[in-house]
Amino acid sequence: MIDGAKEMVRDAIIRNLNIKIILSSSNTLRIAELGCSVGPNTFSAMQYIVEALKDKYLLYQDQVINFTNNIPEFQIFCNDHVTNDFNILFQSLPFDRSYYAYGVPGSFYNRLFPSRSIHFVHSSSGINWLSKIPKELVDEKSLAWNKGLIHYVGASNVEVVNAYFAQFEKDMEVFFNVRAEEIVQGGMMVLITAFSGYIRLMRFFGSSLMDLVNEGKLDESLVDSFNLPLYYPSPQDMTKVVEKNGLFSIERMELINIKSNLVDEADAKTLMTSLRSSIEGVIISHFGSKIAEEACSRTILKK
Amino acid sequence: MIDGAKEMVRDAIIRNLNIKIILSSSNTLRIAELGCSVGPNTFSAMQYIVEALKDKYLLYQDQVINFTNNIPEFQIFCNDHVTNDFNILFQSLPFDRSYYAYGVPGSFYNRLFPSRSIHFVHSSSGINWLSKIPKELVDEKSLAWNKGLIHYVGASNVEVVNAYFAQFEKDMEVFFNVRAEEIVQGGMMVLITAFSGYIRLMRFFGSSLMDLVNEGKLDESLVDSFNLPLYYPSPQDMTKVVEKNGLFSIERMELINIKSNLVDEADAKTLMTSLRSSIEGVIISHFGSKIAEEACSRTILKK
């Protein structure tokens, strides 16, 4: 978890989590980590959340006379797609962890847990992933055809942005509905979405692909038929989808600034490595590894 | 699950499971499958157990006036060592399953779940695996040195059998202690242990290795330093370890006969394939794949 987010999450747990309601039904706190990938970021975030929950518990204990509950036990459910490498995740689990850890295969746009069983949900960059690409983006006859681009970033056609947002809105409606059934009364969800550095990098990546088209190394139809299934919601977008759904309330929303301009090659390389680890699969399966490799190398050199 | 065991498990659930106590605290039934490997046997067993639990619930519902619980939800926790291939397990999960499925990495001789959180435990051939090989078996100076053999089966030295049983007894004491903390009051545990066909096969496997020693193809010290970490408890053994521990009571114990003599080559081959899938890892890492392969082939031809 990035440092700024850590403080916000800790503060939200201390101030807003209703531990009285939660502990009235169970002495186990169940945490869902959605989009865990293979660690290790997941583990540091989880350790941090467990510590914050323990502190919240101790504060609560100090306030209540004759409080007899033992320190709660923690279960962490690490979720990602069934194609995620859970073997690596499990083999990287910290040996001295103070929680029970489980793997949960499946899309978080479906139910993953029984009714009212989860106390805390955390997802970092998870909800940036759309459940699918809206089909009008690759339909030549549609106003939202995204010719020559691989994302809504940099698209001058507002229909493209609209199609992306419409899919995000639909996905979030489903996401909130299923989570609302799973999370207990008094529970909490923290959603962290990726930062703007990626957005610029993706535009560079798209233009690197078009350079390859212009040099005759790549067929343009392959670019036209590809769109990254990623949406980066603004605070306004988030407010809109939460209020439209109506099952959750926003306790806090913060923008955390991270150095995001590609000021030098080293920065771009670090960001690209991070981006590649998440989108490499979809890019390689569409373009093949040779083109993917070349477009990534060129992206790093762009300024 | 083998057919005879299915009926026994179903019958035990219908007759002995205290669903009233269980449903008083939760409308989710949590099942632990210990030693799940990569499926698919695990899935048919789990489906069968879920169906039996649903039937038990419906029977209970019929008996109680004003019973307002909904049909319970089911969580299945599939456990195996952290080195198990959970990716294959997850990718083989039945698409139309009527339960939430999770992976639980770790040894079942440790705690895997919070206190009083599991309603039903199932393990097929899991407890046959000792947590380790007693060191006196490979100690030349010990009375229990198991020279020229790879298991207690066929050993004329009673100290060898005693060392194996002592380890089994210690392991089961730990196993029952941790499970007793995890299982709710009124819960149930079904332990199925492997059948005698394997025992004969393992004796043949050991003698195939000794043939290779006699032909000068394998150093005898490699056989002397290897022992399979498997114990096949008799009903008397099981009664002894359960009663010694004292935290569980035996509601039912049955011997299910399965054709177990190696009457022909085809039978031996089938059994060997099944045995190999579970013990191949330990054999190859000790003897190397070439010797392991040759000893397995020879075992099938023995009568």
Coordinates of C-alpha atoms in Angstrom, one line a residue:
Chain A
M1 CA 0.0 0.0 0.0
I2 CA 1.4 3.4 -0.8
D3 CA 2.3 5.5 2.3
G4 CA -0.3 8.2 1.9
A5 CA -3.0 5.6 1.6
K6 CA -1.8 3.7 4.7
E7 CA -2.4 6.7 6.9
M8 CA -5.8 7.4 5.4
V9 CA -6.8 3.7 5.9
R10 CA -5.6 3.6 9.5
D11 CA -7.4 6.8 10.2
A12 CA -10.6 5.6 8.6
I13 CA -10.5 2.4 10.7
I14 CA -9.8 4.2 14.0
R15 CA -12.6 6.8 13.3
N16 CA -15.3 5.1 11.3
L17 CA -15.3 1.3 11.8
N18 CA -18.0 0.2 14.1
I19 CA -16.2 -2.4 16.0
K20 CA -18.9 -2.7 18.6
I21 CA -21.4 -4.1 16.1
I22 CA -18.8 -6.2 14.5
L23 CA -17.6 -7.9 17.7
S24 CA -21.1 -8.5 18.9
S25 CA -21.6 -11.3 16.4
S26 CA -18.1 -12.8 16.0
N27 CA -14.6 -12.7 17.6
T28 CA -13.0 -13.2 14.2
L29 CA -12.4 -10.3 11.8
R30 CA -12.7 -11.3 8.2
I31 CA -10.9 -9.2 5.6
A32 CA -11.2 -9.5 1.9
E33 CA -8.3 -8.4 -0.4
L34 CA -9.7 -8.1 -3.9
G35 CA -7.3 -8.3 -6.8
C36 CA -4.4 -9.6 -4.7
S37 CA -2.2 -10.7 -7.6
V38 CA 0.8 -12.7 -6.3
G39 CA 1.9 -10.4 -3.5
P40 CA 4.1 -9.0 -2.0
N41 CA 2.3 -5.6 -1.9
T42 CA -0.8 -7.4 -0.7
F43 CA 1.1 -8.7 2.4
S44 CA 2.3 -5.3 3.5
A45 CA -1.1 -3.8 3.1
M46 CA -2.7 -6.7 4.9
Q47 CA -0.3 -6.5 7.8
Y48 CA -0.9 -2.8 8.1
I49 CA -4.7 -3.3 8.1
V50 CA -4.5 -6.0 10.7
E51 CA -2.4 -3.7 13.0
A52 CA -4.8 -0.9 12.6
L53 CA -7.8 -3.2 13.4
K54 CA -5.9 -4.4 16.5
D55 CA -5.3 -0.8 17.6
K56 CA -9.0 0.0 17.1
Y57 CA -9.9 -3.1 19.1
L58 CA -7.5 -2.0 22.0
L59 CA -9.0 1.5 22.0
Y60 CA -12.5 0.1 22.2
Q61 CA -11.4 -2.3 25.0
D62 CA -10.1 0.7 27.0
Q63 CA -13.5 2.4 26.8
V64 CA -15.7 -0.5 27.8
I65 CA -15.9 -1.7 31.4
N66 CA -16.2 -5.5 31.8
F67 CA -15.1 -6.1 28.3
T68 CA -14.4 -9.8 28.1
N69 CA -13.7 -10.5 24.5
N70 CA -10.3 -11.9 23.7
I71 CA -8.1 -10.2 21.0
P72 CA -9.9 -11.0 17.8
E73 CA -8.5 -13.6 15.3
F74 CA -8.0 -12.4 11.7
Q75 CA -8.9 -14.2 8.5
I76 CA -7.6 -12.7 5.2
F77 CA -9.2 -13.9 2.0
C78 CA -6.9 -13.1 -1.0
N79 CA -9.0 -12.9 -4.1
D80 CA -8.0 -12.8 -7.8
H81 CA -9.0 -14.3 -11.1
V82 CA -8.8 -18.1 -11.3
T83 CA -5.9 -17.7 -13.7
N84 CA -3.8 -15.8 -11.1
D85 CA -0.7 -17.6 -9.8
F86 CA -1.9 -18.5 -6.4
N87 CA 1.0 -20.9 -5.9
I88 CA 3.4 -18.0 -5.9
L89 CA 1.1 -16.0 -3.6
F90 CA 0.9 -18.9 -1.1
Q91 CA 4.6 -19.5 -1.2
S92 CA 5.3 -15.8 -0.5
L93 CA 3.1 -15.6 2.5
P94 CA 5.0 -14.1 5.5
F95 CA 6.0 -16.9 7.8
D96 CA 5.3 -15.0 10.9
R97 CA 1.9 -13.6 9.9
S98 CA -0.7 -13.0 12.6
Y99 CA -3.7 -14.0 10.5
Y100 CA -5.1 -17.0 8.7
A101 CA -4.7 -16.6 5.0
Y102 CA -6.8 -18.1 2.2
G103 CA -7.0 -17.9 -1.6
V104 CA -10.3 -17.1 -3.3
P105 CA -10.4 -17.8 -7.0
G106 CA -12.9 -15.9 -9.1
S107 CA -14.1 -12.5 -10.4
F108 CA -15.0 -10.0 -7.8
Y109 CA -17.9 -9.0 -10.0
N110 CA -19.5 -12.2 -8.6
R111 CA -20.4 -13.2 -5.1
L112 CA -17.3 -14.6 -3.4
F113 CA -18.5 -14.9 0.2
P114 CA -21.6 -15.8 2.2
S115 CA -24.1 -13.1 3.3
R116 CA -22.9 -10.7 6.0
S117 CA -19.6 -12.5 6.6
I118 CA -16.9 -9.9 5.7
H119 CA -15.9 -7.1 8.0
F120 CA -13.4 -5.2 5.9
V121 CA -12.7 -5.1 2.2
H122 CA -9.6 -3.7 0.6
S123 CA -8.8 -3.4 -3.0
S124 CA -5.8 -1.6 -4.6
S125 CA -6.2 -0.9 -8.3
G126 CA -8.8 -3.8 -8.5
I127 CA -11.8 -1.7 -9.6
N128 CA -9.7 -0.2 -12.4
W129 CA -10.2 -3.5 -14.3
L130 CA -13.5 -3.5 -16.2
S131 CA -15.3 -6.9 -16.4
K132 CA -15.1 -6.6 -20.2
I133 CA -14.5 -4.2 -23.1
P134 CA -17.7 -2.5 -24.4
K135 CA -18.3 -4.1 -27.8
E136 CA -19.0 -0.7 -29.5
L137 CA -15.3 0.2 -29.1
V138 CA -14.3 -2.4 -31.7
D139 CA -17.4 -2.0 -34.0
E140 CA -16.6 0.0 -37.1
K141 CA -20.2 1.0 -37.5
S142 CA -20.5 2.4 -34.0
L143 CA -19.9 6.1 -33.1
A144 CA -17.7 4.8 -30.3
W145 CA -15.3 2.9 -32.6
N146 CA -11.9 3.6 -31.1
K147 CA -9.8 3.5 -34.3
G148 CA -6.0 3.8 -33.9
L149 CA -6.1 3.9 -30.1
I150 CA -6.0 1.3 -27.4
H151 CA -7.7 3.2 -24.6
Y152 CA -9.9 6.2 -23.9
V153 CA -6.9 8.2 -22.8
G154 CA -6.0 10.5 -25.7
A155 CA -9.2 9.8 -27.5
S156 CA -10.8 12.9 -29.0
N157 CA -14.0 11.0 -29.6
V158 CA -16.2 11.6 -26.5
E159 CA -18.3 8.5 -27.3
V160 CA -15.2 6.4 -26.5
V161 CA -14.9 7.9 -23.1
N162 CA -18.7 7.5 -22.6
A163 CA -18.5 3.8 -23.5
Y164 CA -15.7 3.2 -21.0
F165 CA -17.5 5.1 -18.3
A166 CA -20.8 3.3 -19.0
Q167 CA -19.1 -0.1 -18.6
F168 CA -17.4 1.2 -15.4
E169 CA -20.8 2.3 -14.0
K170 CA -22.4 -1.1 -14.8
D171 CA -19.5 -3.0 -13.3
M172 CA -19.5 -0.8 -10.1
E173 CA -23.3 -1.3 -9.7
V174 CA -22.7 -5.1 -9.7
F175 CA -19.7 -4.7 -7.5
F176 CA -21.5 -2.7 -4.9
N177 CA -24.6 -5.0 -5.0
V178 CA -22.6 -8.2 -4.3
R179 CA -20.3 -6.5 -1.7
A180 CA -23.4 -5.1 0.1
E181 CA -24.7 -8.6 0.6
E182 CA -21.3 -9.9 1.8
I183 CA -20.3 -7.1 4.2
V184 CA -21.7 -7.0 7.7
Q185 CA -23.5 -4.1 9.1
G186 CA -20.8 -1.6 10.5
G187 CA -18.2 -3.0 8.1
M188 CA -16.0 -0.9 5.8
M189 CA -14.5 -1.0 2.3
V190 CA -11.4 0.8 1.1
L191 CA -11.0 1.1 -2.6
I192 CA -7.7 2.5 -4.0
T193 CA -7.5 3.3 -7.7
A194 CA -4.4 3.6 -9.7
F195 CA -2.7 6.9 -10.3
S196 CA -2.3 9.3 -13.2
G197 CA 1.3 8.3 -14.0
Y198 CA -0.1 5.2 -15.7
I199 CA -2.5 7.2 -17.8
R200 CA 0.3 9.1 -19.5
L201 CA 2.3 6.0 -19.9
M202 CA -0.6 4.2 -21.6
R203 CA -0.9 7.0 -24.1
F204 CA 2.7 6.6 -24.9
F205 CA 2.3 2.9 -25.2
G206 CA -0.6 3.4 -27.7
S207 CA 1.5 5.8 -29.8
S208 CA 4.4 3.4 -29.8
L209 CA 2.1 0.8 -31.3
M210 CA 0.9 3.3 -33.9
D211 CA 4.6 4.0 -34.7
L212 CA 5.0 0.3 -35.5
V213 CA 1.9 0.5 -37.7
N214 CA 3.4 3.5 -39.6
E215 CA 6.6 1.6 -40.0
G216 CA 4.7 -1.3 -41.6
K217 CA 5.7 -3.7 -38.7
L218 CA 2.1 -4.1 -37.3
D219 CA -1.3 -4.3 -39.0
E220 CA -3.5 -1.3 -38.0
S221 CA -6.5 -3.6 -37.6
L222 CA -4.8 -5.2 -34.6
V223 CA -4.6 -1.8 -32.9
D224 CA -8.2 -1.0 -33.8
S225 CA -9.5 -4.3 -32.4
F226 CA -7.7 -3.8 -29.1
N227 CA -8.7 -1.8 -26.1
L228 CA -7.3 -2.0 -22.6
P229 CA -10.0 -2.9 -20.1
L230 CA -8.9 -0.3 -17.6
Y231 CA -10.8 2.7 -16.3
Y232 CA -9.4 5.4 -14.0
P233 CA -12.3 7.0 -12.2
S234 CA -12.1 10.6 -11.1
P235 CA -13.4 11.5 -7.6
Q236 CA -16.6 12.7 -9.4
D237 CA -17.0 9.4 -11.1
M238 CA -16.6 7.6 -7.8
T239 CA -19.2 9.8 -6.1
K240 CA -21.6 9.3 -9.0
V241 CA -21.4 5.5 -9.0
V242 CA -21.6 5.2 -5.2
E243 CA -24.6 7.6 -5.0
K244 CA -26.4 5.9 -7.9
N245 CA -26.1 2.5 -6.3
G246 CA -27.1 3.8 -2.8
L247 CA -26.0 0.9 -0.7
F248 CA -22.8 2.4 0.6
S249 CA -21.9 5.9 1.9
I250 CA -18.6 7.6 1.3
E251 CA -16.9 8.3 4.6
R252 CA -13.8 9.7 3.1
M253 CA -12.2 10.2 -0.3
E254 CA -8.7 11.6 -0.8
L255 CA -6.5 12.2 -3.7
I256 CA -2.9 11.2 -3.0
N257 CA -0.3 12.9 -5.1
I258 CA 2.5 10.8 -6.3
K259 CA 5.2 12.0 -8.6
S260 CA 3.6 11.2 -11.9
N261 CA 5.3 13.0 -14.7
L262 CA 7.6 11.0 -16.9
V263 CA 10.5 13.3 -16.3
D264 CA 13.3 10.9 -17.1
E265 CA 13.9 7.5 -18.6
A266 CA 14.4 5.8 -15.2
D267 CA 11.0 6.9 -13.9
A268 CA 9.3 5.7 -17.1
K269 CA 11.1 2.4 -16.8
T270 CA 9.9 1.9 -13.2
L271 CA 6.4 2.8 -14.1
M272 CA 6.4 0.6 -17.2
T273 CA 7.7 -2.4 -15.2
S274 CA 4.8 -1.9 -12.8
L275 CA 2.3 -1.4 -15.6
R276 CA 3.6 -4.4 -17.5
S277 CA 3.2 -6.7 -14.6
S278 CA -0.5 -6.0 -14.6
I279 CA -1.3 -5.7 -18.3
E280 CA 1.3 -7.9 -20.0
G281 CA -1.0 -10.8 -20.2
V282 CA -3.7 -9.1 -22.3
I283 CA -1.1 -7.3 -24.5
I284 CA 0.9 -10.4 -25.3
S285 CA -2.2 -12.5 -26.0
H286 CA -3.4 -9.9 -28.5
F287 CA -0.2 -8.6 -30.2
G288 CA 2.2 -11.5 -29.6
S289 CA 5.3 -11.2 -27.4
K290 CA 7.6 -9.6 -30.1
I291 CA 5.4 -6.6 -30.7
A292 CA 4.6 -6.3 -27.0
E293 CA 8.3 -6.2 -26.2
E294 CA 9.1 -3.6 -28.8
A295 CA 6.2 -1.3 -28.0
C296 CA 7.2 -1.5 -24.3
S297 CA 10.9 -0.6 -25.0
R298 CA 9.8 2.3 -27.2
T299 CA 7.4 3.6 -24.6
I300 CA 10.2 4.0 -22.0
L301 CA 12.1 6.2 -24.4
K302 CA 9.2 8.5 -25.2
K303 CA 9.1 11.9 -23.4
Chain B
M1 CA -14.8 -40.5 -2.1
I2 CA -15.2 -44.3 -2.5
D3 CA -18.8 -45.4 -2.6
G4 CA -18.9 -47.3 0.7
A5 CA -17.5 -44.3 2.5
K6 CA -20.1 -42.0 0.9
E7 CA -23.0 -43.9 2.4
M8 CA -21.3 -44.0 5.8
V9 CA -20.6 -40.3 5.7
R10 CA -24.2 -39.4 4.7
D11 CA -25.6 -41.7 7.3
A12 CA -23.3 -40.1 10.0
I13 CA -24.4 -36.6 9.0
I14 CA -28.1 -37.5 9.0
R15 CA -27.9 -39.3 12.4
N16 CA -25.2 -37.6 14.4
L17 CA -24.6 -34.0 13.3
N18 CA -26.1 -31.6 15.7
I19 CA -27.5 -29.1 13.2
K20 CA -29.6 -27.3 15.8
I21 CA -26.5 -26.1 17.7
I22 CA -24.7 -25.3 14.5
L23 CA -27.4 -23.2 13.0
S24 CA -28.0 -21.3 16.2
S25 CA -24.8 -19.3 15.7
S26 CA -24.5 -19.1 11.9
N27 CA -26.4 -19.6 8.7
T28 CA -23.2 -20.6 6.9
L29 CA -21.8 -24.1 7.1
R30 CA -18.1 -24.2 6.9
I31 CA -16.4 -27.4 5.7
A32 CA -12.7 -28.1 5.8
E33 CA -11.2 -30.6 3.3
L34 CA -7.7 -31.5 4.6
G35 CA -5.2 -32.9 2.1
C36 CA -7.2 -31.9 -0.9
S37 CA -4.4 -32.3 -3.5
V38 CA -5.5 -30.9 -6.9
G39 CA -8.9 -32.5 -7.2
P40 CA -11.0 -33.9 -8.8
N41 CA -11.7 -36.5 -6.1
T42 CA -12.0 -33.6 -3.6
F43 CA -14.9 -32.1 -5.6
S44 CA -17.0 -35.2 -5.8
A45 CA -16.6 -35.7 -2.1
M46 CA -17.4 -32.1 -1.3
Q47 CA -20.5 -32.1 -3.5
Y48 CA -21.7 -35.3 -1.8
I49 CA -21.1 -33.8 1.7
V50 CA -22.9 -30.6 0.8
E51 CA -25.9 -32.5 -0.5
A52 CA -26.0 -34.6 2.7
L53 CA -25.8 -31.5 4.8
K54 CA -28.7 -29.9 2.8
D55 CA -30.8 -33.0 3.3
K56 CA -30.0 -32.9 7.0
Y57 CA -31.1 -29.3 7.1
L58 CA -34.4 -30.1 5.3
L59 CA -35.2 -32.9 7.7
Y60 CA -34.5 -30.6 10.6
Q61 CA -36.7 -27.9 9.0
D62 CA -39.6 -30.3 8.7
Q63 CA -39.4 -31.1 12.4
V64 CA -39.4 -27.5 13.7
I65 CA -42.4 -25.2 13.7
N66 CA -41.8 -21.6 12.8
F67 CA -38.3 -22.4 11.5
T68 CA -37.3 -19.3 9.7
N69 CA -33.7 -19.8 8.6
N70 CA -32.9 -19.7 5.0
I71 CA -31.2 -22.7 3.3
P72 CA -27.6 -22.4 4.7
E73 CA -24.7 -21.2 2.5
F74 CA -21.7 -23.4 2.3
Q75 CA -18.0 -22.5 2.4
I76 CA -15.5 -25.1 1.6
F77 CA -11.9 -24.6 2.7
C78 CA -9.5 -26.9 0.6
N79 CA -6.3 -27.4 2.5
D80 CA -3.0 -28.9 1.5
H81 CA 0.7 -28.1 1.9
V82 CA 1.9 -24.8 0.5
T83 CA 3.8 -26.7 -2.2
N84 CA 0.5 -28.2 -3.5
D85 CA -0.5 -27.0 -7.0
F86 CA -3.5 -24.8 -6.0
N87 CA -3.6 -23.3 -9.5
I88 CA -4.7 -26.7 -10.9
L89 CA -7.1 -27.1 -8.0
F90 CA -8.7 -23.7 -8.6
Q91 CA -8.9 -24.2 -12.4
S92 CA -10.6 -27.5 -11.9
L93 CA -13.3 -26.3 -9.6
P94 CA -16.8 -27.2 -10.9
F95 CA -18.4 -24.3 -12.6
D96 CA -21.8 -24.9 -11.2
R97 CA -20.8 -25.5 -7.6
S98 CA -23.2 -24.7 -4.9
Y99 CA -20.6 -23.6 -2.4
Y100 CA -17.9 -20.9 -2.0
A101 CA -14.5 -22.5 -2.4
Y102 CA -11.2 -21.3 -0.9
G103 CA -7.6 -22.6 -0.8
V104 CA -5.8 -23.0 2.5
P105 CA -2.1 -23.4 2.3
G106 CA -0.3 -25.1 5.2
S107 CA 0.2 -28.2 7.2
F108 CA -2.9 -29.5 9.0
Y109 CA -0.7 -30.3 12.0
N110 CA -0.9 -26.6 12.6
R111 CA -3.9 -24.3 13.2
L112 CA -5.6 -23.3 10.0
F113 CA -8.8 -21.7 11.2
P114 CA -10.1 -19.4 13.9
S115 CA -11.5 -20.9 17.1
R116 CA -14.9 -22.6 16.8
S117 CA -15.4 -21.7 13.1
I118 CA -15.5 -25.1 11.3
H119 CA -18.6 -27.3 11.2
F120 CA -17.4 -30.3 9.3
V121 CA -14.0 -31.7 8.6
H122 CA -13.3 -34.3 6.0
S123 CA -9.9 -35.9 5.1
S124 CA -9.3 -38.8 2.8
S125 CA -5.9 -40.4 3.3
G126 CA -4.7 -37.2 4.8
I127 CA -3.8 -38.5 8.3
N128 CA -1.8 -41.3 6.7
W129 CA 1.0 -38.7 6.2
L130 CA 3.3 -38.4 9.2
S131 CA 4.6 -34.9 9.9
K132 CA 8.1 -36.3 9.7
I133 CA 10.1 -39.5 9.7
P134 CA 11.2 -40.6 13.3
K135 CA 15.0 -40.0 13.2
E136 CA 15.8 -43.4 14.9
L137 CA 14.7 -45.2 11.7
V138 CA 17.8 -43.8 9.9
D139 CA 20.2 -44.0 12.9
E140 CA 22.6 -47.0 12.6
K141 CA 23.0 -47.0 16.4
S142 CA 19.3 -47.2 17.1
L143 CA 17.4 -50.4 17.7
A144 CA 14.8 -49.0 15.3
W145 CA 17.3 -48.6 12.4
N146 CA 15.3 -49.7 9.3
K147 CA 18.1 -51.2 7.3
G148 CA 17.3 -52.4 3.8
L149 CA 13.6 -51.4 4.0
I150 CA 11.7 -48.2 3.2
H151 CA 8.7 -48.7 5.4
Y152 CA 7.5 -50.5 8.5
V153 CA 5.5 -52.9 6.2
G154 CA 7.5 -56.1 6.0
A155 CA 9.9 -55.1 8.8
S156 CA 10.6 -58.0 11.2
N157 CA 12.0 -55.5 13.7
V158 CA 9.2 -54.5 16.0
E159 CA 11.1 -51.4 17.0
V160 CA 10.5 -50.0 13.5
V161 CA 6.8 -50.5 13.8
N162 CA 6.9 -48.9 17.2
A163 CA 8.8 -45.9 16.0
Y164 CA 6.2 -45.4 13.2
F165 CA 3.3 -45.7 15.6
A166 CA 4.9 -43.4 18.1
Q167 CA 5.2 -40.7 15.4
F168 CA 1.6 -41.3 14.3
E169 CA 0.4 -41.1 17.9
K170 CA 2.3 -37.8 18.4
D171 CA 1.0 -36.4 15.2
M172 CA -2.6 -37.3 15.9
E173 CA -2.4 -35.8 19.4
V174 CA -1.4 -32.5 17.8
F175 CA -4.0 -33.0 15.0
F176 CA -6.9 -33.5 17.5
N177 CA -5.8 -30.7 19.7
V178 CA -5.8 -28.1 16.8
R179 CA -9.0 -29.4 15.3
A180 CA -10.8 -29.4 18.7
E181 CA -10.1 -25.7 18.9
E182 CA -11.3 -25.0 15.3
I183 CA -14.5 -27.2 15.3
V184 CA -17.7 -25.8 16.7
Q185 CA -19.6 -27.6 19.4
G186 CA -21.9 -30.1 17.7
G187 CA -19.5 -30.4 14.7
M188 CA -18.2 -33.5 13.0
M189 CA -15.0 -34.9 11.6
V190 CA -14.7 -37.7 9.0
L191 CA -11.3 -39.3 8.6
I192 CA -10.8 -41.8 5.9
T193 CA -7.5 -43.7 5.8
A194 CA -6.0 -45.5 2.8
F195 CA -6.6 -49.2 2.2
S196 CA -4.5 -52.3 2.4
G197 CA -3.8 -52.7 -1.3
Y198 CA -1.2 -49.9 -1.0
I199 CA 0.6 -51.7 1.8
R200 CA 1.3 -54.8 -0.3
L201 CA 2.4 -52.6 -3.1
M202 CA 4.8 -50.6 -1.0
R203 CA 6.4 -53.9 0.2
F204 CA 6.9 -54.8 -3.5
F205 CA 8.3 -51.3 -4.2
G206 CA 10.8 -51.7 -1.4
S207 CA 11.9 -55.1 -2.6
S208 CA 12.3 -53.7 -6.2
L209 CA 14.7 -51.2 -4.7
M210 CA 16.6 -53.9 -3.0
D211 CA 16.8 -55.9 -6.3
L212 CA 18.4 -52.8 -7.8
V213 CA 20.9 -52.8 -4.9
N214 CA 21.7 -56.4 -5.4
E215 CA 22.3 -55.8 -9.1
G216 CA 24.7 -53.0 -8.2
K217 CA 22.6 -50.3 -9.7
L218 CA 21.8 -48.6 -6.4
D219 CA 23.8 -47.9 -3.3
E220 CA 22.3 -49.7 -0.3
S221 CA 22.9 -46.6 1.9
L222 CA 20.3 -44.8 -0.1
V223 CA 17.7 -47.4 0.8
D224 CA 18.8 -47.4 4.4
S225 CA 18.4 -43.6 4.7
F226 CA 14.9 -43.5 3.2
N227 CA 11.6 -44.3 4.9
L228 CA 8.2 -43.4 3.5
P229 CA 6.4 -41.0 5.9
L230 CA 3.1 -43.0 5.8
Y231 CA 1.3 -44.9 8.5
Y232 CA -1.8 -47.0 8.0
P233 CA -3.6 -47.2 11.3
S234 CA -5.7 -50.2 12.3
P235 CA -9.1 -49.6 13.9
Q236 CA -7.4 -50.4 17.2
D237 CA -4.7 -47.7 16.5
M238 CA -7.5 -45.1 15.7
T239 CA -9.4 -46.0 18.9
K240 CA -6.2 -45.7 20.9
V241 CA -5.2 -42.3 19.7
V242 CA -8.7 -40.8 19.9
E243 CA -9.2 -42.1 23.4
K244 CA -5.8 -41.0 24.6
N245 CA -6.5 -37.5 23.3
G246 CA -9.9 -37.4 24.8
L247 CA -11.3 -34.3 22.9
F248 CA -13.3 -36.3 20.4
S249 CA -15.6 -39.3 20.6
I250 CA -15.9 -41.9 17.9
E251 CA -19.5 -42.0 16.6
R252 CA -18.8 -44.6 14.0
M253 CA -15.9 -46.6 12.6
E254 CA -16.1 -48.9 9.6
L255 CA -13.8 -51.0 7.5
I256 CA -14.7 -50.8 3.9
N257 CA -13.4 -53.7 1.8
I258 CA -12.0 -52.9 -1.5
K259 CA -10.4 -55.5 -3.8
S260 CA -6.9 -55.4 -2.5
N261 CA -4.9 -58.3 -3.7
L262 CA -2.6 -57.7 -6.6
V263 CA -4.1 -60.5 -8.7
D264 CA -2.9 -59.3 -12.0
E265 CA -0.7 -56.8 -13.7
A266 CA -3.5 -54.4 -14.6
D267 CA -4.6 -54.1 -11.0
A268 CA -1.1 -53.5 -9.9
K269 CA -0.6 -50.8 -12.5
T270 CA -3.8 -49.0 -11.5
L271 CA -2.8 -49.1 -7.8
M272 CA 0.8 -48.0 -8.6
T273 CA -0.5 -45.1 -10.6
S274 CA -2.6 -44.0 -7.7
L275 CA 0.2 -44.5 -5.2
R276 CA 2.8 -42.7 -7.4
S277 CA 0.6 -39.6 -7.7
S278 CA 0.9 -39.2 -3.9
I279 CA 4.4 -40.4 -3.1
E280 CA 6.3 -39.7 -6.4
G281 CA 7.6 -36.4 -5.0
V282 CA 9.4 -37.9 -2.0
I283 CA 10.7 -40.8 -3.9
I284 CA 12.2 -38.8 -6.8
S285 CA 13.8 -36.3 -4.5
H286 CA 15.6 -39.1 -2.7
F287 CA 16.5 -41.6 -5.4
G288 CA 16.4 -39.5 -8.6
S289 CA 13.9 -40.0 -11.4
K290 CA 15.7 -42.9 -13.2
I291 CA 15.8 -45.2 -10.2
A292 CA 12.3 -44.2 -9.2
E293 CA 11.0 -45.0 -12.7
E294 CA 12.7 -48.4 -12.8
A295 CA 11.6 -49.4 -9.3
C296 CA 8.0 -48.5 -10.2
S297 CA 8.1 -50.5 -13.4
R298 CA 9.5 -53.5 -11.6
T299 CA 6.9 -53.3 -8.8
I300 CA 4.0 -53.6 -11.3
L301 CA 5.5 -56.9 -12.6
K302 CA 5.9 -58.4 -9.1
K303 CA 3.3 -60.9 -7.9

